[in-house]
Amino acid sequence: MRGWLAVKHSGEEFEELVVPMFDEEWEKRREGDEFAPSLGKVPILWDGACVVWDSLAIVEFLADRVGKDKYWPQDESACGMARSMAAEMHSGFANLRRELPMNVRKTFPFKPISEEVRNEIERILQLWAQARARFGGSGGDFLFGNWCAVDMMYAPVVTRFITYSVPMPPFAELYMKAVLSHPDVGEWIDKAQDEPWVIEHYEHEPA
């Protein structure tokens, strides 16, 4: 989702290739030359002879290509915080990822979550609140006012909170509504409904 949102935001034309993951065929394909040198890590961006994988790397590649201001806040302090938040999302929150896997085609009733996941959710809400308080008042409903790369990085988290009916404070509900109302996010979720396969591990309520 993050890589797709980043490419869509660039305004450049692109062709999307979707592959089913985590089945036997995928394990064979990812070890071949088709996805080299990423070894099957997705998303992957091909631009001629250039191969870029990893969502944050794709964001930065596109920012170099079409302009940093399209992806990051112009204010230096805001940009520094946005980059830090994106990097923390990129490298952290492992318990949330594991215990509340992403599935935009399901909604489950809320169930008690582990202390580790609860702590990570609290950290995310702290980051959202600080960004909105410090830089969100400049116009727009996103973390730094206008839609930017950090919102793309947290968009999958927004969908997880919806899927698992995680209770949110009012300010977070407003932000999540803004993310889900963004046309690029809406288009990606609509496309997901049409995929002909499922990943069974993600189709069940968490224990």
PDB file of C-alpha atoms in Angstrom:
ATOM      1  CA  MET A   1       0.000   0.000   0.000  1.00  0.00           C
ATOM      2  CA  ARG A   2       2.732   2.489   0.937  1.00  0.00           C
ATOM      3  CA  GLY A   3       4.701   2.031  -2.259  1.00  0.00           C
ATOM      4  CA  TRP A   4       1.572   2.276  -4.404  1.00  0.00           C
ATOM      5  CA  LEU A   5       0.451   5.462  -2.649  1.00  0.00           C
ATOM      6  CA  ALA A   6       3.905   6.966  -3.151  1.00  0.00           C
ATOM      7  CA  VAL A   7       3.958   6.229  -6.883  1.00  0.00           C
ATOM      8  CA  LYS A   8       0.373   7.390  -7.337  1.00  0.00           C
ATOM      9  CA  HIS A   9       1.215  10.681  -5.604  1.00  0.00           C
ATOM     10  CA  SER A  10       4.098  11.315  -8.001  1.00  0.00           C
ATOM     11  CA  GLY A  11       1.648  12.025 -10.810  1.00  0.00           C
ATOM     12  CA  GLU A  12       3.691   9.938 -13.232  1.00  0.00           C
ATOM     13  CA  GLU A  13       2.186   7.114 -15.253  1.00  0.00           C
ATOM     14  CA  PHE A  14       2.964   3.619 -14.020  1.00  0.00           C
ATOM     15  CA  GLU A  15       1.985   0.027 -14.650  1.00  0.00           C
ATOM     16  CA  GLU A  16       1.000  -2.034 -11.641  1.00  0.00           C
ATOM     17  CA  LEU A  17       1.926  -5.727 -11.445  1.00  0.00           C
ATOM     18  CA  VAL A  18       0.193  -7.588  -8.620  1.00  0.00           C
ATOM     19  CA  VAL A  19       1.434 -10.981  -7.473  1.00  0.00           C
ATOM     20  CA  PRO A  20      -0.093 -13.368  -4.902  1.00  0.00           C
ATOM     21  CA  MET A  21       2.218 -13.919  -1.956  1.00  0.00           C
ATOM     22  CA  PHE A  22       3.019 -16.604   0.584  1.00  0.00           C
ATOM     23  CA  ASP A  23       2.008 -19.632  -1.459  1.00  0.00           C
ATOM     24  CA  GLU A  24       4.346 -22.312  -2.843  1.00  0.00           C
ATOM     25  CA  GLU A  25       4.582 -20.594  -6.227  1.00  0.00           C
ATOM     26  CA  TRP A  26       5.592 -17.332  -4.574  1.00  0.00           C
ATOM     27  CA  GLU A  27       8.451 -18.974  -2.702  1.00  0.00           C
ATOM     28  CA  LYS A  28       9.824 -20.304  -5.983  1.00  0.00           C
ATOM     29  CA  ARG A  29       9.450 -16.992  -7.827  1.00  0.00           C
ATOM     30  CA  ARG A  30      11.033 -14.831  -5.150  1.00  0.00           C
ATOM     31  CA  GLU A  31      14.275 -16.828  -5.218  1.00  0.00           C
ATOM     32  CA  GLY A  32      14.670 -16.486  -8.985  1.00  0.00           C
ATOM     33  CA  ASP A  33      15.786 -13.555 -11.100  1.00  0.00           C
ATOM     34  CA  GLU A  34      12.323 -12.047 -11.516  1.00  0.00           C
ATOM     35  CA  PHE A  35      12.505 -10.012  -8.300  1.00  0.00           C
ATOM     36  CA  ALA A  36      16.274  -9.649  -8.019  1.00  0.00           C
ATOM     37  CA  PRO A  37      17.950  -8.036  -6.226  1.00  0.00           C
ATOM     38  CA  SER A  38      15.130  -7.583  -3.687  1.00  0.00           C
ATOM     39  CA  LEU A  39      14.721 -11.350  -3.063  1.00  0.00           C
ATOM     40  CA  GLY A  40      10.967 -10.903  -3.143  1.00  0.00           C
ATOM     41  CA  LYS A  41      10.740  -7.924  -0.818  1.00  0.00           C
ATOM     42  CA  VAL A  42       7.816  -5.833  -2.002  1.00  0.00           C
ATOM     43  CA  PRO A  43       6.900  -3.284  -3.129  1.00  0.00           C
ATOM     44  CA  ILE A  44       9.425  -3.026  -5.948  1.00  0.00           C
ATOM     45  CA  LEU A  45       9.707  -0.095  -8.332  1.00  0.00           C
ATOM     46  CA  TRP A  46      11.263  -0.672 -11.751  1.00  0.00           C
ATOM     47  CA  ASP A  47      12.288   2.447 -13.653  1.00  0.00           C
ATOM     48  CA  GLY A  48      14.237   1.343 -16.692  1.00  0.00           C
ATOM     49  CA  ALA A  49      17.411  -0.302 -15.431  1.00  0.00           C
ATOM     50  CA  CYS A  50      16.845   1.099 -11.929  1.00  0.00           C
ATOM     51  CA  VAL A  51      15.323  -1.198  -9.300  1.00  0.00           C
ATOM     52  CA  VAL A  52      14.121   0.263  -5.998  1.00  0.00           C
ATOM     53  CA  TRP A  53      12.511  -1.815  -3.261  1.00  0.00           C
ATOM     54  CA  ASP A  54      11.295  -0.940   0.220  1.00  0.00           C
ATOM     55  CA  SER A  55       8.530   1.627   0.696  1.00  0.00           C
ATOM     56  CA  LEU A  56      10.647   4.360   2.263  1.00  0.00           C
ATOM     57  CA  ALA A  57      13.345   3.981  -0.394  1.00  0.00           C
ATOM     58  CA  ILE A  58      10.648   4.337  -3.065  1.00  0.00           C
ATOM     59  CA  VAL A  59       9.385   7.522  -1.389  1.00  0.00           C
ATOM     60  CA  GLU A  60      12.864   9.035  -1.376  1.00  0.00           C
ATOM     61  CA  PHE A  61      13.579   7.945  -4.954  1.00  0.00           C
ATOM     62  CA  LEU A  62      10.399   9.638  -6.139  1.00  0.00           C
ATOM     63  CA  ALA A  63      11.053  12.735  -4.027  1.00  0.00           C
ATOM     64  CA  ASP A  64      14.406  13.095  -5.788  1.00  0.00           C
ATOM     65  CA  ARG A  65      12.686  12.608  -9.120  1.00  0.00           C
ATOM     66  CA  VAL A  66       9.631  14.875  -8.864  1.00  0.00           C
ATOM     67  CA  GLY A  67      10.499  17.163  -5.959  1.00  0.00           C
ATOM     68  CA  LYS A  68      10.964  16.854  -2.215  1.00  0.00           C
ATOM     69  CA  ASP A  69       8.127  19.294  -1.505  1.00  0.00           C
ATOM     70  CA  LYS A  70       5.655  16.845  -3.023  1.00  0.00           C
ATOM     71  CA  TYR A  71       6.433  14.294  -0.300  1.00  0.00           C
ATOM     72  CA  TRP A  72       7.710  16.189   2.746  1.00  0.00           C
ATOM     73  CA  PRO A  73       6.677  19.380   4.562  1.00  0.00           C
ATOM     74  CA  GLN A  74       8.533  22.491   3.430  1.00  0.00           C
ATOM     75  CA  ASP A  75       9.207  23.734   6.967  1.00  0.00           C
ATOM     76  CA  GLU A  76      12.550  22.352   8.147  1.00  0.00           C
ATOM     77  CA  SER A  77      11.364  21.412  11.647  1.00  0.00           C
ATOM     78  CA  ALA A  78       8.197  19.816  10.312  1.00  0.00           C
ATOM     79  CA  CYS A  79      10.190  17.925   7.693  1.00  0.00           C
ATOM     80  CA  GLY A  80      12.587  16.611  10.322  1.00  0.00           C
ATOM     81  CA  MET A  81       9.751  15.333  12.484  1.00  0.00           C
ATOM     82  CA  ALA A  82       7.913  13.838   9.500  1.00  0.00           C
ATOM     83  CA  ARG A  83      11.015  11.959   8.379  1.00  0.00           C
ATOM     84  CA  SER A  84      11.590  10.677  11.914  1.00  0.00           C
ATOM     85  CA  MET A  85       8.003   9.486  12.232  1.00  0.00           C
ATOM     86  CA  ALA A  86       8.176   7.756   8.855  1.00  0.00           C
ATOM     87  CA  ALA A  87      11.446   6.060   9.809  1.00  0.00           C
ATOM     88  CA  GLU A  88      10.026   4.907  13.161  1.00  0.00           C
ATOM     89  CA  MET A  89       6.997   3.439  11.399  1.00  0.00           C
ATOM     90  CA  HIS A  90       9.290   1.815   8.863  1.00  0.00           C
ATOM     91  CA  SER A  91      11.498   0.076  11.422  1.00  0.00           C
ATOM     92  CA  GLY A  92       9.253  -0.362  14.453  1.00  0.00           C
ATOM     93  CA  PHE A  93       5.915  -1.559  15.811  1.00  0.00           C
ATOM     94  CA  ALA A  94       6.705  -5.217  15.224  1.00  0.00           C
ATOM     95  CA  ASN A  95       4.120  -6.448  17.735  1.00  0.00           C
ATOM     96  CA  LEU A  96       1.339  -4.467  16.078  1.00  0.00           C
ATOM     97  CA  ARG A  97       2.303  -5.823  12.668  1.00  0.00           C
ATOM     98  CA  ARG A  98       2.372  -9.405  13.947  1.00  0.00           C
ATOM     99  CA  GLU A  99      -0.723  -9.446  16.159  1.00  0.00           C
ATOM    100  CA  LEU A 100      -2.955  -7.190  14.036  1.00  0.00           C
ATOM    101  CA  PRO A 101      -2.065  -8.084  10.428  1.00  0.00           C
ATOM    102  CA  MET A 102      -3.424  -5.882   7.677  1.00  0.00           C
ATOM    103  CA  ASN A 103      -6.668  -6.960   6.005  1.00  0.00           C
ATOM    104  CA  VAL A 104      -8.830  -4.241   4.439  1.00  0.00           C
ATOM    105  CA  ARG A 105     -11.521  -6.770   3.489  1.00  0.00           C
ATOM    106  CA  LYS A 106     -12.399  -7.757   7.049  1.00  0.00           C
ATOM    107  CA  THR A 107     -13.746  -6.083  10.192  1.00  0.00           C
ATOM    108  CA  PHE A 108     -13.573  -7.849  13.540  1.00  0.00           C
ATOM    109  CA  PRO A 109     -15.072  -6.858  16.904  1.00  0.00           C
ATOM    110  CA  PHE A 110     -12.537  -5.474  19.325  1.00  0.00           C
ATOM    111  CA  LYS A 111     -10.757  -7.971  21.535  1.00  0.00           C
ATOM    112  CA  PRO A 112      -8.284  -7.320  24.336  1.00  0.00           C
ATOM    113  CA  ILE A 113      -4.786  -6.790  22.975  1.00  0.00           C
ATOM    114  CA  SER A 114      -1.415  -7.578  24.499  1.00  0.00           C
ATOM    115  CA  GLU A 115       0.437  -5.028  26.572  1.00  0.00           C
ATOM    116  CA  GLU A 116       3.146  -4.859  23.891  1.00  0.00           C
ATOM    117  CA  VAL A 117       0.643  -3.917  21.187  1.00  0.00           C
ATOM    118  CA  ARG A 118      -1.132  -1.499  23.510  1.00  0.00           C
ATOM    119  CA  ASN A 119       2.160   0.282  24.189  1.00  0.00           C
ATOM    120  CA  GLU A 120       2.881   0.556  20.472  1.00  0.00           C
ATOM    121  CA  ILE A 121      -0.581   1.960  19.776  1.00  0.00           C
ATOM    122  CA  GLU A 122      -0.079   4.530  22.524  1.00  0.00           C
ATOM    123  CA  ARG A 123       3.225   5.522  20.931  1.00  0.00           C
ATOM    124  CA  ILE A 124       1.553   5.958  17.538  1.00  0.00           C
ATOM    125  CA  LEU A 125      -1.179   8.108  19.070  1.00  0.00           C
ATOM    126  CA  GLN A 126       1.453  10.222  20.827  1.00  0.00           C
ATOM    127  CA  LEU A 127       3.219  10.804  17.522  1.00  0.00           C
ATOM    128  CA  TRP A 128      -0.022  11.684  15.755  1.00  0.00           C
ATOM    129  CA  ALA A 129      -1.046  14.080  18.525  1.00  0.00           C
ATOM    130  CA  GLN A 130       2.332  15.834  18.579  1.00  0.00           C
ATOM    131  CA  ALA A 131       2.422  16.230  14.802  1.00  0.00           C
ATOM    132  CA  ARG A 132      -1.103  17.619  14.697  1.00  0.00           C
ATOM    133  CA  ALA A 133      -0.479  19.955  17.630  1.00  0.00           C
ATOM    134  CA  ARG A 134       2.816  21.318  16.317  1.00  0.00           C
ATOM    135  CA  PHE A 135       2.301  21.353  12.566  1.00  0.00           C
ATOM    136  CA  GLY A 136      -1.216  20.253  11.651  1.00  0.00           C
ATOM    137  CA  GLY A 137      -2.834  23.633  12.141  1.00  0.00           C
ATOM    138  CA  SER A 138      -1.421  25.060   8.919  1.00  0.00           C
ATOM    139  CA  GLY A 139      -4.406  23.798   6.947  1.00  0.00           C
ATOM    140  CA  GLY A 140      -5.523  20.332   5.978  1.00  0.00           C
ATOM    141  CA  ASP A 141      -6.560  17.359   8.094  1.00  0.00           C
ATOM    142  CA  PHE A 142      -3.395  15.290   7.857  1.00  0.00           C
ATOM    143  CA  LEU A 143      -0.503  14.960  10.301  1.00  0.00           C
ATOM    144  CA  PHE A 144       1.370  17.945   8.918  1.00  0.00           C
ATOM    145  CA  GLY A 145      -1.580  19.656   7.284  1.00  0.00           C
ATOM    146  CA  ASN A 146      -1.258  18.502   3.698  1.00  0.00           C
ATOM    147  CA  TRP A 147      -1.094  14.866   2.563  1.00  0.00           C
ATOM    148  CA  CYS A 148       2.544  13.761   2.528  1.00  0.00           C
ATOM    149  CA  ALA A 149       4.846  10.741   2.802  1.00  0.00           C
ATOM    150  CA  VAL A 150       4.369  10.277   6.532  1.00  0.00           C
ATOM    151  CA  ASP A 151       0.606   9.880   6.029  1.00  0.00           C
ATOM    152  CA  MET A 152       1.333   7.248   3.395  1.00  0.00           C
ATOM    153  CA  MET A 153       3.549   5.397   5.871  1.00  0.00           C
ATOM    154  CA  TYR A 154       0.824   5.359   8.543  1.00  0.00           C
ATOM    155  CA  ALA A 155      -2.106   4.628   6.198  1.00  0.00           C
ATOM    156  CA  PRO A 156      -1.825   0.823   6.667  1.00  0.00           C
ATOM    157  CA  VAL A 157      -1.926   1.373  10.438  1.00  0.00           C
ATOM    158  CA  VAL A 158      -5.164   3.304  10.029  1.00  0.00           C
ATOM    159  CA  THR A 159      -6.681   0.333   8.205  1.00  0.00           C
ATOM    160  CA  ARG A 160      -5.526  -2.025  10.967  1.00  0.00           C
ATOM    161  CA  PHE A 161      -7.267   0.083  13.615  1.00  0.00           C
ATOM    162  CA  ILE A 162     -10.465  -0.123  11.557  1.00  0.00           C
ATOM    163  CA  THR A 163     -10.163  -3.859  10.868  1.00  0.00           C
ATOM    164  CA  TYR A 164      -9.765  -4.721  14.550  1.00  0.00           C
ATOM    165  CA  SER A 165     -12.166  -2.030  15.873  1.00  0.00           C
ATOM    166  CA  VAL A 166      -9.471  -0.518  18.095  1.00  0.00           C
ATOM    167  CA  PRO A 167     -10.985   2.295  20.220  1.00  0.00           C
ATOM    168  CA  MET A 168      -9.538   5.678  19.273  1.00  0.00           C
ATOM    169  CA  PRO A 169      -9.629   9.139  20.858  1.00  0.00           C
ATOM    170  CA  PRO A 170     -11.629  11.771  18.932  1.00  0.00           C
ATOM    171  CA  PHE A 171      -8.614  13.516  17.380  1.00  0.00           C
ATOM    172  CA  ALA A 172      -7.341  10.183  15.989  1.00  0.00           C
ATOM    173  CA  GLU A 173     -10.769   9.305  14.614  1.00  0.00           C
ATOM    174  CA  LEU A 174     -10.782  12.595  12.684  1.00  0.00           C
ATOM    175  CA  TYR A 175      -7.332  11.893  11.287  1.00  0.00           C
ATOM    176  CA  MET A 176      -8.244   8.339  10.334  1.00  0.00           C
ATOM    177  CA  LYS A 177     -11.377   9.582   8.568  1.00  0.00           C
ATOM    178  CA  ALA A 178      -9.225  12.013   6.571  1.00  0.00           C
ATOM    179  CA  VAL A 179      -6.832   9.230   5.537  1.00  0.00           C
ATOM    180  CA  LEU A 180      -9.618   6.876   4.493  1.00  0.00           C
ATOM    181  CA  SER A 181     -11.287   9.713   2.568  1.00  0.00           C
ATOM    182  CA  HIS A 182      -8.164  10.462   0.532  1.00  0.00           C
ATOM    183  CA  PRO A 183      -8.922   9.453  -3.074  1.00  0.00           C
ATOM    184  CA  ASP A 184      -5.675   7.489  -3.485  1.00  0.00           C
ATOM    185  CA  VAL A 185      -6.367   5.451  -0.342  1.00  0.00           C
ATOM    186  CA  GLY A 186      -9.941   4.860  -1.465  1.00  0.00           C
ATOM    187  CA  GLU A 187      -8.775   3.667  -4.878  1.00  0.00           C
ATOM    188  CA  TRP A 188      -6.236   1.263  -3.354  1.00  0.00           C
ATOM    189  CA  ILE A 189      -8.840  -0.227  -0.991  1.00  0.00           C
ATOM    190  CA  ASP A 190     -11.318  -0.603  -3.856  1.00  0.00           C
ATOM    191  CA  LYS A 191      -8.696  -2.454  -5.892  1.00  0.00           C
ATOM    192  CA  ALA A 192      -8.038  -4.765  -2.942  1.00  0.00           C
ATOM    193  CA  GLN A 193     -11.665  -5.883  -2.917  1.00  0.00           C
ATOM    194  CA  ASP A 194     -11.253  -7.280  -6.419  1.00  0.00           C
ATOM    195  CA  GLU A 195      -8.243  -9.505  -5.724  1.00  0.00           C
ATOM    196  CA  PRO A 196      -9.207 -13.129  -6.436  1.00  0.00           C
ATOM    197  CA  TRP A 197      -7.098 -14.716  -3.696  1.00  0.00           C
ATOM    198  CA  VAL A 198      -6.902 -14.613   0.092  1.00  0.00           C
ATOM    199  CA  ILE A 199      -4.102 -15.187   2.600  1.00  0.00           C
ATOM    200  CA  GLU A 200      -5.745 -17.534   5.073  1.00  0.00           C
ATOM    201  CA  HIS A 201      -3.526 -16.473   7.958  1.00  0.00           C
ATOM    202  CA  TYR A 202      -5.033 -12.978   7.756  1.00  0.00           C
ATOM    203  CA  GLU A 203      -8.662 -14.077   7.427  1.00  0.00           C
ATOM    204  CA  HIS A 204      -9.243 -14.969  11.063  1.00  0.00           C
ATOM    205  CA  GLU A 205      -9.741 -12.969  14.212  1.00  0.00           C
ATOM    206  CA  PRO A 206      -6.594 -12.681  16.320  1.00  0.00           C
ATOM    207  CA  ALA A 207      -6.489 -14.986  19.316  1.00  0.00           C
TER     208      ALA A 207
END
